[in-house]
Short mmCIF file of N, CA, C and O in Angstrom, two decimals:
data_model
loop_
_atom_site.label_atom_id
_atom_site.label_comp_id
_atom_site.label_asym_id
_atom_site.label_seq_id
_atom_site.Cartn_x
_atom_site.Cartn_y
_atom_site.Cartn_z
N MET F 7 185.02 165.72 271.09
CA MET F 7 186.14 166.10 270.25
C MET F 7 187.40 166.28 271.10
O MET F 7 188.48 165.85 270.70
N ALA F 8 187.22 166.89 272.26
CA ALA F 8 188.37 167.10 273.14
C ALA F 8 188.98 165.76 273.56
O ALA F 8 190.21 165.63 273.63
N ALA F 9 188.13 164.78 273.84
CA ALA F 9 188.62 163.46 274.25
C ALA F 9 189.44 162.81 273.13
O ALA F 9 190.48 162.19 273.38
N LEU F 10 188.98 162.97 271.89
CA LEU F 10 189.73 162.40 270.76
C LEU F 10 191.07 163.11 270.57
O LEU F 10 192.08 162.47 270.27
N HIS F 11 191.08 164.42 270.77
CA HIS F 11 192.35 165.16 270.66
C HIS F 11 193.32 164.73 271.75
O HIS F 11 194.52 164.57 271.49
N ARG F 12 192.79 164.52 272.97
CA ARG F 12 193.66 164.05 274.06
C ARG F 12 194.22 162.67 273.74
O ARG F 12 195.41 162.41 273.94
N GLN F 13 193.37 161.79 273.22
CA GLN F 13 193.82 160.44 272.87
C GLN F 13 194.88 160.49 271.77
O GLN F 13 195.90 159.79 271.83
N ALA F 14 194.67 161.32 270.78
CA ALA F 14 195.65 161.46 269.69
C ALA F 14 196.97 161.98 270.24
O ALA F 14 198.05 161.51 269.85
N ALA F 15 196.90 162.94 271.16
CA ALA F 15 198.13 163.48 271.77
C ALA F 15 198.85 162.41 272.57
O ALA F 15 200.10 162.33 272.53
N LEU F 16 198.10 161.57 273.28
CA LEU F 16 198.72 160.47 274.02
C LEU F 16 199.43 159.50 273.08
O LEU F 16 200.55 159.06 273.35
N GLN F 17 198.81 159.18 271.97
CA GLN F 17 199.42 158.27 270.99
C GLN F 17 200.69 158.88 270.41
O GLN F 17 201.71 158.20 270.28
N MET F 18 200.62 160.16 270.09
CA MET F 18 201.80 160.80 269.50
C MET F 18 202.93 160.90 270.52
O MET F 18 204.10 160.73 270.17
N ALA F 19 202.59 161.14 271.80
CA ALA F 19 203.62 161.21 272.84
C ALA F 19 204.26 159.84 273.07
O ALA F 19 205.46 159.74 273.31
N ALA F 20 203.45 158.79 272.96
CA ALA F 20 203.98 157.44 273.17
C ALA F 20 204.83 156.98 272.00
O ALA F 20 205.69 156.10 272.15
N HIS F 21 204.62 157.55 270.85
CA HIS F 21 205.34 157.16 269.63
C HIS F 21 205.79 158.41 268.89
O HIS F 21 205.30 158.71 267.79
N PRO F 22 206.76 159.15 269.45
CA PRO F 22 207.15 160.44 268.86
C PRO F 22 207.82 160.34 267.49
O PRO F 22 207.95 161.34 266.81
N GLU F 23 208.19 159.13 267.08
CA GLU F 23 208.85 159.01 265.78
C GLU F 23 207.90 159.31 264.63
O GLU F 23 208.31 159.37 263.48
N GLY F 24 206.62 159.49 264.92
CA GLY F 24 205.68 159.94 263.91
C GLY F 24 205.03 158.87 263.07
O GLY F 24 204.25 159.16 262.18
N ARG F 25 205.32 157.61 263.31
CA ARG F 25 204.72 156.59 262.45
C ARG F 25 203.23 156.41 262.70
O ARG F 25 202.57 155.71 261.96
N LEU F 26 202.70 157.05 263.75
CA LEU F 26 201.27 156.94 264.05
C LEU F 26 200.48 158.10 263.47
O LEU F 26 199.33 158.29 263.82
N GLU F 27 201.08 158.88 262.64
CA GLU F 27 200.40 160.05 262.12
C GLU F 27 199.03 159.67 261.56
O GLU F 27 198.90 158.79 260.72
N GLY F 28 198.00 160.32 262.09
CA GLY F 28 196.64 160.05 261.66
C GLY F 28 195.92 159.00 262.48
O GLY F 28 194.71 158.88 262.39
N LEU F 29 196.63 158.24 263.31
CA LEU F 29 195.98 157.24 264.15
C LEU F 29 195.67 157.83 265.52
O LEU F 29 196.51 158.45 266.15
N VAL F 30 194.46 157.60 265.97
CA VAL F 30 194.06 158.04 267.30
C VAL F 30 194.18 156.86 268.26
O VAL F 30 194.55 157.02 269.41
N PHE F 31 193.86 155.67 267.78
CA PHE F 31 193.94 154.46 268.59
C PHE F 31 194.90 153.49 267.91
O PHE F 31 194.89 153.36 266.70
N ALA F 32 195.72 152.84 268.73
CA ALA F 32 196.69 151.88 268.19
C ALA F 32 197.02 150.86 269.27
O ALA F 32 196.70 151.05 270.45
N LYS F 33 197.67 149.79 268.85
CA LYS F 33 198.17 148.79 269.80
C LYS F 33 199.32 149.43 270.59
O LYS F 33 199.90 150.43 270.15
N PRO F 34 199.67 148.84 271.74
CA PRO F 34 200.78 149.40 272.54
C PRO F 34 202.08 149.56 271.77
O PRO F 34 202.85 150.47 272.04
N ASP F 35 202.33 148.69 270.78
CA ASP F 35 203.57 148.81 270.00
C ASP F 35 203.46 149.85 268.88
O ASP F 35 204.41 150.06 268.13
N GLY F 36 202.28 150.48 268.78
CA GLY F 36 202.10 151.52 267.77
C GLY F 36 201.50 151.06 266.47
O GLY F 36 201.22 151.86 265.58
N SER F 37 201.28 149.75 266.33
CA SER F 37 200.68 149.27 265.08
C SER F 37 199.17 149.50 265.10
O SER F 37 198.56 149.59 266.17
N PRO F 38 198.57 149.61 263.92
CA PRO F 38 197.13 149.86 263.85
C PRO F 38 196.32 148.72 264.46
O PRO F 38 196.75 147.56 264.44
N LEU F 39 195.17 149.08 265.01
CA LEU F 39 194.25 148.08 265.53
C LEU F 39 193.62 147.31 264.37
O LEU F 39 193.33 147.89 263.33
N ARG F 40 193.41 146.02 264.57
CA ARG F 40 192.69 145.22 263.59
C ARG F 40 191.19 145.36 263.87
O ARG F 40 190.77 145.23 265.03
N PRO F 41 190.37 145.59 262.87
CA PRO F 41 188.93 145.71 263.10
C PRO F 41 188.34 144.50 263.83
O PRO F 41 187.51 144.67 264.73
N GLN F 42 188.79 143.29 263.48
CA GLN F 42 188.26 142.10 264.15
C GLN F 42 188.64 142.10 265.63
O GLN F 42 187.86 141.70 266.48
N GLY F 43 189.83 142.57 265.94
CA GLY F 43 190.26 142.65 267.33
C GLY F 43 189.41 143.62 268.13
O GLY F 43 189.07 143.36 269.29
N VAL F 44 189.06 144.74 267.52
CA VAL F 44 188.19 145.72 268.18
C VAL F 44 186.82 145.09 268.43
O VAL F 44 186.25 145.22 269.52
N LEU F 45 186.29 144.40 267.43
CA LEU F 45 185.00 143.74 267.58
C LEU F 45 185.04 142.68 268.67
O LEU F 45 184.13 142.58 269.49
N ASP F 46 186.11 141.90 268.71
CA ASP F 46 186.25 140.87 269.75
C ASP F 46 186.27 141.50 271.14
O ASP F 46 185.62 141.00 272.07
N GLN F 47 187.00 142.60 271.29
CA GLN F 47 187.05 143.29 272.58
C GLN F 47 185.68 143.86 272.97
O GLN F 47 185.28 143.80 274.13
N LEU F 48 184.97 144.41 271.98
CA LEU F 48 183.64 144.95 272.24
C LEU F 48 182.73 143.84 272.77
O LEU F 48 182.04 144.01 273.78
N ARG F 49 182.75 142.69 272.11
CA ARG F 49 181.91 141.57 272.54
C ARG F 49 182.30 141.07 273.92
O ARG F 49 181.45 140.78 274.76
N LYS F 50 183.60 140.97 274.17
CA LYS F 50 184.09 140.50 275.46
C LYS F 50 183.67 141.45 276.58
O LYS F 50 183.14 141.01 277.61
N ARG F 51 183.88 142.75 276.37
CA ARG F 51 183.58 143.73 277.43
C ARG F 51 182.08 143.85 277.68
O ARG F 51 181.67 143.97 278.83
N THR F 52 181.27 143.83 276.65
CA THR F 52 179.82 143.92 276.87
C THR F 52 179.32 142.68 277.59
O THR F 52 178.45 142.78 278.47
N ALA F 53 179.86 141.51 277.28
CA ALA F 53 179.47 140.27 277.98
C ALA F 53 179.87 140.34 279.45
O ALA F 53 179.09 139.98 280.33
N GLU F 54 181.10 140.82 279.71
CA GLU F 54 181.57 140.96 281.10
C GLU F 54 180.67 141.86 281.92
O GLU F 54 180.45 141.63 283.10
N LEU F 55 180.14 142.90 281.29
CA LEU F 55 179.29 143.86 281.98
C LEU F 55 177.82 143.47 281.97
O LEU F 55 176.99 144.17 282.54
N GLY F 56 177.50 142.37 281.29
CA GLY F 56 176.12 141.93 281.21
C GLY F 56 175.26 142.83 280.34
O GLY F 56 174.04 142.88 280.50
N LEU F 57 175.88 143.52 279.40
CA LEU F 57 175.15 144.40 278.49
C LEU F 57 174.64 143.60 277.30
O LEU F 57 175.21 142.58 276.94
N PRO F 58 173.58 144.10 276.67
CA PRO F 58 173.10 143.41 275.47
C PRO F 58 174.17 143.44 274.37
O PRO F 58 175.00 144.34 274.32
N LYS F 59 174.12 142.44 273.51
CA LYS F 59 175.05 142.42 272.38
C LYS F 59 174.78 143.63 271.49
O LYS F 59 173.64 143.98 271.22
N ILE F 60 175.86 144.24 271.04
CA ILE F 60 175.75 145.39 270.15
C ILE F 60 176.85 145.27 269.10
O ILE F 60 177.97 144.86 269.40
N SER F 61 176.50 145.59 267.88
CA SER F 61 177.48 145.50 266.80
C SER F 61 178.17 146.84 266.61
O SER F 61 177.71 147.88 267.11
N LEU F 62 179.26 146.83 265.87
CA LEU F 62 179.92 148.09 265.53
C LEU F 62 178.98 148.99 264.73
O LEU F 62 178.99 150.20 264.88
N HIS F 63 178.16 148.35 263.90
CA HIS F 63 177.20 149.13 263.12
C HIS F 63 176.18 149.81 264.04
O HIS F 63 175.79 150.94 263.81
N ASP F 64 175.78 149.09 265.11
CA ASP F 64 174.89 149.69 266.10
C ASP F 64 175.55 150.91 266.75
O ASP F 64 174.90 151.93 267.00
N LEU F 65 176.84 150.79 267.02
CA LEU F 65 177.57 151.92 267.61
C LEU F 65 177.60 153.10 266.64
O LEU F 65 177.52 154.26 267.05
N ARG F 66 177.71 152.80 265.38
CA ARG F 66 177.69 153.86 264.35
C ARG F 66 176.36 154.60 264.39
O ARG F 66 176.32 155.83 264.37
N HIS F 67 175.26 153.83 264.45
CA HIS F 67 173.94 154.45 264.54
C HIS F 67 173.80 155.25 265.83
O HIS F 67 173.22 156.34 265.83
N THR F 68 174.34 154.72 266.90
CA THR F 68 174.28 155.43 268.18
C THR F 68 175.03 156.76 268.09
O THR F 68 174.53 157.78 268.56
N ALA F 69 176.20 156.73 267.49
CA ALA F 69 176.98 157.97 267.34
C ALA F 69 176.21 159.01 266.53
O ALA F 69 176.15 160.18 266.92
N ALA F 70 175.60 158.59 265.44
CA ALA F 70 174.81 159.53 264.62
C ALA F 70 173.63 160.06 265.41
O ALA F 70 173.33 161.26 265.37
N SER F 71 172.96 159.20 266.15
CA SER F 71 171.81 159.62 266.94
C SER F 71 172.20 160.62 268.02
O SER F 71 171.49 161.60 268.26
N ILE F 72 173.34 160.39 268.66
CA ILE F 72 173.83 161.32 269.68
C ILE F 72 174.15 162.67 269.06
O ILE F 72 173.82 163.72 269.62
N MET F 73 174.79 162.66 267.89
CA MET F 73 175.10 163.93 267.22
C MET F 73 173.83 164.70 266.90
O MET F 73 173.74 165.91 267.11
N ILE F 74 172.82 164.00 266.38
CA ILE F 74 171.56 164.66 266.02
C ILE F 74 170.88 165.20 267.27
O ILE F 74 170.38 166.32 267.28
N ALA F 75 170.86 164.42 268.35
CA ALA F 75 170.26 164.85 269.60
C ALA F 75 170.98 166.08 270.17
O ALA F 75 170.37 166.90 270.86
N ALA F 76 172.26 166.21 269.86
CA ALA F 76 173.05 167.35 270.33
C ALA F 76 172.95 168.54 269.38
O ALA F 76 173.70 169.50 269.51
N ASP F 77 172.03 168.46 268.42
CA ASP F 77 171.80 169.54 267.46
C ASP F 77 172.99 169.84 266.55
O ASP F 77 173.17 170.96 266.10
N ILE F 78 173.78 168.81 266.28
CA ILE F 78 174.84 168.96 265.28
C ILE F 78 174.14 169.06 263.93
O ILE F 78 173.23 168.28 263.65
N PRO F 79 174.52 170.00 263.08
CA PRO F 79 173.85 170.11 261.78
C PRO F 79 173.91 168.79 261.00
O PRO F 79 174.93 168.09 261.02
N VAL F 80 172.80 168.45 260.36
CA VAL F 80 172.70 167.17 259.66
C VAL F 80 173.78 167.04 258.59
O VAL F 80 174.30 165.94 258.37
N CYS F 81 174.17 168.15 257.96
CA CYS F 81 175.23 168.04 256.95
C CYS F 81 176.56 167.62 257.59
O CYS F 81 177.33 166.89 256.98
N VAL F 82 176.80 168.04 258.82
CA VAL F 82 178.03 167.63 259.53
C VAL F 82 177.92 166.15 259.92
O VAL F 82 178.89 165.40 259.78
N VAL F 83 176.75 165.74 260.40
CA VAL F 83 176.54 164.32 260.73
C VAL F 83 176.78 163.48 259.48
O VAL F 83 177.47 162.46 259.52
N SER F 84 176.23 163.91 258.36
CA SER F 84 176.38 163.17 257.11
C SER F 84 177.84 163.02 256.71
O SER F 84 178.28 161.93 256.35
N LYS F 85 178.60 164.10 256.81
CA LYS F 85 180.03 164.03 256.46
C LYS F 85 180.79 163.14 257.44
O LYS F 85 181.67 162.37 257.04
N THR F 86 180.45 163.26 258.73
CA THR F 86 181.12 162.44 259.74
C THR F 86 180.86 160.96 259.50
O THR F 86 181.77 160.13 259.64
N MET F 87 179.63 160.63 259.12
CA MET F 87 179.27 159.25 258.86
C MET F 87 179.77 158.78 257.49
O MET F 87 179.67 157.61 257.15
N ARG F 88 180.29 159.72 256.71
CA ARG F 88 180.80 159.45 255.36
C ARG F 88 179.72 158.92 254.42
O ARG F 88 179.99 158.06 253.57
N HIS F 89 178.51 159.45 254.59
CA HIS F 89 177.45 159.11 253.65
C HIS F 89 177.74 159.82 252.33
O HIS F 89 178.25 160.95 252.33
N SER F 90 177.42 159.19 251.24
CA SER F 90 177.72 159.78 249.93
C SER F 90 176.82 160.97 249.62
O SER F 90 177.19 161.84 248.85
N THR F 91 175.62 160.99 250.21
CA THR F 91 174.71 162.12 250.00
C THR F 91 174.02 162.46 251.31
O THR F 91 173.87 161.60 252.20
N LEU F 92 173.57 163.68 251.41
CA LEU F 92 172.79 164.13 252.57
C LEU F 92 171.47 163.38 252.63
O LEU F 92 170.96 163.09 253.73
N ALA F 93 170.93 163.00 251.48
CA ALA F 93 169.66 162.27 251.43
C ALA F 93 169.76 160.95 252.19
O ALA F 93 168.79 160.54 252.85
N ILE F 94 170.88 160.29 252.12
CA ILE F 94 171.04 159.03 252.85
C ILE F 94 170.90 159.28 254.35
O ILE F 94 170.20 158.55 255.05
N THR F 95 171.56 160.32 254.83
CA THR F 95 171.49 160.65 256.25
C THR F 95 170.06 160.98 256.66
O THR F 95 169.57 160.49 257.69
N ILE F 96 169.38 161.77 255.85
CA ILE F 96 167.99 162.14 256.16
C ILE F 96 167.11 160.90 256.14
O ILE F 96 166.25 160.72 257.02
N ASN F 97 167.30 160.02 255.17
CA ASN F 97 166.50 158.80 255.10
C ASN F 97 166.70 157.92 256.32
O ASN F 97 165.75 157.31 256.82
N LEU F 98 167.93 157.85 256.80
CA LEU F 98 168.23 156.99 257.95
C LEU F 98 167.84 157.61 259.28
O LEU F 98 167.39 156.91 260.19
N TYR F 99 168.03 158.92 259.41
CA TYR F 99 167.91 159.56 260.73
C TYR F 99 166.88 160.69 260.77
O TYR F 99 166.74 161.34 261.80
N GLY F 100 166.16 160.88 259.69
CA GLY F 100 165.18 161.96 259.64
C GLY F 100 164.14 161.90 260.73
O GLY F 100 163.68 162.92 261.23
N HIS F 101 163.78 160.69 261.14
CA HIS F 101 162.78 160.55 262.21
C HIS F 101 163.27 161.12 263.53
O HIS F 101 162.47 161.43 264.41
N LEU F 102 164.57 161.30 263.68
CA LEU F 102 165.12 161.87 264.91
C LEU F 102 165.03 163.39 264.92
O LEU F 102 165.26 164.02 265.93
N LEU F 103 164.71 163.96 263.78
CA LEU F 103 164.62 165.41 263.65
C LEU F 103 163.19 165.85 263.92
O LEU F 103 162.62 166.64 263.19
N LYS F 104 162.60 165.35 265.00
CA LYS F 104 161.18 165.54 265.29
C LYS F 104 160.76 167.01 265.36
O LYS F 104 159.66 167.33 264.98
N ASP F 105 161.63 167.85 265.84
CA ASP F 105 161.25 169.25 265.99
C ASP F 105 161.56 170.08 264.75
O ASP F 105 161.14 171.23 264.67
N SER F 106 162.25 169.49 263.81
CA SER F 106 162.69 170.26 262.64
C SER F 106 161.53 170.83 261.84
O SER F 106 161.56 171.98 261.42
N ALA F 107 160.50 170.04 261.60
CA ALA F 107 159.36 170.53 260.81
C ALA F 107 158.67 171.68 261.54
O ALA F 107 158.34 172.71 260.92
N ASP F 108 158.45 171.54 262.83
CA ASP F 108 157.82 172.62 263.60
C ASP F 108 158.68 173.87 263.58
O ASP F 108 158.18 174.99 263.41
N GLU F 109 160.00 173.71 263.75
CA GLU F 109 160.90 174.85 263.73
C GLU F 109 160.90 175.53 262.37
O GLU F 109 160.94 176.76 262.28
N ALA F 110 160.83 174.76 261.30
CA ALA F 110 160.80 175.32 259.95
C ALA F 110 159.53 176.13 259.75
O ALA F 110 159.57 177.24 259.20
N VAL F 111 158.40 175.60 260.18
CA VAL F 111 157.13 176.32 260.03
C VAL F 111 157.16 177.60 260.86
O VAL F 111 156.73 178.66 260.39
N GLU F 112 157.67 177.52 262.09
CA GLU F 112 157.75 178.72 262.93
C GLU F 112 158.67 179.77 262.32
O GLU F 112 158.37 180.97 262.35
N ALA F 113 159.80 179.35 261.75
CA ALA F 113 160.73 180.28 261.13
C ALA F 113 160.09 180.96 259.93
O ALA F 113 160.23 182.17 259.73
N LEU F 114 159.38 180.18 259.12
CA LEU F 114 158.70 180.74 257.95
C LEU F 114 157.60 181.72 258.39
O LEU F 114 157.49 182.82 257.84
N ALA F 115 156.82 181.35 259.38
CA ALA F 115 155.75 182.22 259.88
C ALA F 115 156.34 183.53 260.41
O ALA F 115 155.81 184.61 260.15
N SER F 116 157.44 183.43 261.13
CA SER F 116 158.10 184.61 261.67
C SER F 116 158.61 185.53 260.54
O SER F 116 158.44 186.75 260.59
N ALA F 117 159.19 184.93 259.52
CA ALA F 117 159.69 185.71 258.38
C ALA F 117 158.54 186.41 257.67
O ALA F 117 158.65 187.58 257.28
N LEU F 118 157.45 185.70 257.49
CA LEU F 118 156.29 186.30 256.82
C LEU F 118 155.68 187.41 257.68
O LEU F 118 155.26 188.45 257.14
N ASP F 119 155.64 187.22 258.98
CA ASP F 119 155.14 188.27 259.88
C ASP F 119 156.02 189.52 259.79
O ASP F 119 155.52 190.65 259.74
N ARG F 120 157.34 189.33 259.74
CA ARG F 120 158.25 190.47 259.61
C ARG F 120 158.04 191.17 258.27
O ARG F 120 158.06 192.40 258.19
N ALA F 121 157.84 190.39 257.22
CA ALA F 121 157.61 190.98 255.90
C ALA F 121 156.30 191.76 255.89
O ALA F 121 156.24 192.86 255.34
N ASP F 122 155.25 191.22 256.51
CA ASP F 122 153.97 191.94 256.61
C ASP F 122 154.15 193.24 257.38
O ASP F 122 153.62 194.28 256.98
N ALA F 123 154.91 193.19 258.47
CA ALA F 123 155.14 194.40 259.27
C ALA F 123 155.91 195.44 258.47
O ALA F 123 155.59 196.63 258.53
N ALA F 124 156.88 194.99 257.71
CA ALA F 124 157.66 195.92 256.88
C ALA F 124 156.77 196.54 255.80
O ALA F 124 156.87 197.75 255.52
N MET F 125 155.90 195.75 255.23
CA MET F 125 154.99 196.26 254.20
C MET F 125 153.98 197.23 254.81
O MET F 125 153.58 198.20 254.16
N ALA F 126 153.58 197.00 256.05
CA ALA F 126 152.62 197.89 256.72
C ALA F 126 153.21 199.27 256.91
O ALA F 126 152.48 200.26 256.95
N ASP F 127 154.53 199.33 257.02
CA ASP F 127 155.20 200.63 257.19
C ASP F 127 155.33 201.40 255.89
O ASP F 127 155.69 202.57 255.90
N GLN F 128 155.04 200.74 254.76
CA GLN F 128 155.13 201.38 253.45
C GLN F 128 153.88 202.25 253.24
O GLN F 128 152.77 201.81 253.51
N PRO F 129 154.04 203.47 252.74
CA PRO F 129 152.87 204.31 252.47
C PRO F 129 151.96 203.66 251.42
O PRO F 129 152.42 203.10 250.44
N GLY F 130 150.66 203.68 251.69
CA GLY F 130 149.67 203.16 250.75
C GLY F 130 149.56 201.66 250.71
O GLY F 130 148.96 201.10 249.80
N SER F 131 150.15 200.96 251.70
CA SER F 131 150.07 199.49 251.67
C SER F 131 148.79 199.01 252.32
O SER F 131 148.16 199.70 253.09
N SER F 132 148.43 197.80 251.96
CA SER F 132 147.26 197.15 252.53
C SER F 132 147.76 196.03 253.43
O SER F 132 148.14 194.97 252.98
N VAL F 133 147.78 196.29 254.74
CA VAL F 133 148.37 195.37 255.70
C VAL F 133 147.63 194.04 255.72
O VAL F 133 146.42 193.99 255.70
N GLY F 134 148.44 192.96 255.79
CA GLY F 134 147.88 191.63 256.01
C GLY F 134 147.47 190.89 254.75
O GLY F 134 147.13 189.74 254.85
N HIS F 135 147.50 191.52 253.59
CA HIS F 135 147.06 190.80 252.40
C HIS F 135 148.22 190.25 251.56
O HIS F 135 147.99 189.51 250.63
N HIS F 136 149.43 190.61 251.90
CA HIS F 136 150.56 190.21 251.09
C HIS F 136 150.87 188.73 251.16
O HIS F 136 151.33 188.14 250.21
N PHE F 137 150.62 188.12 252.28
CA PHE F 137 151.00 186.72 252.46
C PHE F 137 149.80 185.87 252.87
O PHE F 137 149.95 184.91 253.58
N GLY F 138 148.62 186.27 252.45
CA GLY F 138 147.47 185.43 252.67
C GLY F 138 146.76 185.63 253.99
O GLY F 138 145.86 184.89 254.34
N LYS F 139 147.18 186.61 254.79
CA LYS F 139 146.51 186.86 256.06
C LYS F 139 145.33 187.78 255.83
O LYS F 139 145.38 188.66 255.00
N ALA F 140 144.32 187.63 256.62
CA ALA F 140 143.19 188.55 256.57
C ALA F 140 143.54 189.78 257.37
O ALA F 140 144.22 189.69 258.40
N ALA F 141 143.09 190.95 256.95
CA ALA F 141 143.42 192.19 257.65
C ALA F 141 142.62 192.30 258.93
O ALA F 141 141.61 191.72 259.12
#
């Protein structure tokens, strides 16, 4: 995020008349980049470096995967990717949330243990039977 803010500040400093409002990347003259031009540059630079071919869509998936790996909340990833629903994001990237199911089970178990402990402190309670545990 900091890098994008720095880039936006550079663009605004280079074109103080304000016509770049909202643009982070632009041509040297301040006009918007053409999507095809960006794609052409991507292909040229990856070929120069001997990297495998990658599409802009692949970069989009990479960005989402990096966000998920960095523990960015899935709802934020979904909004960033501009998916129309959270379900789309989960369908596409749910497999990357490998620890989520384990964490959910652990959180639920912890909550139930706390509830059992609280009930045990109640006069006349029967410890361990409230949530299916054996006493």
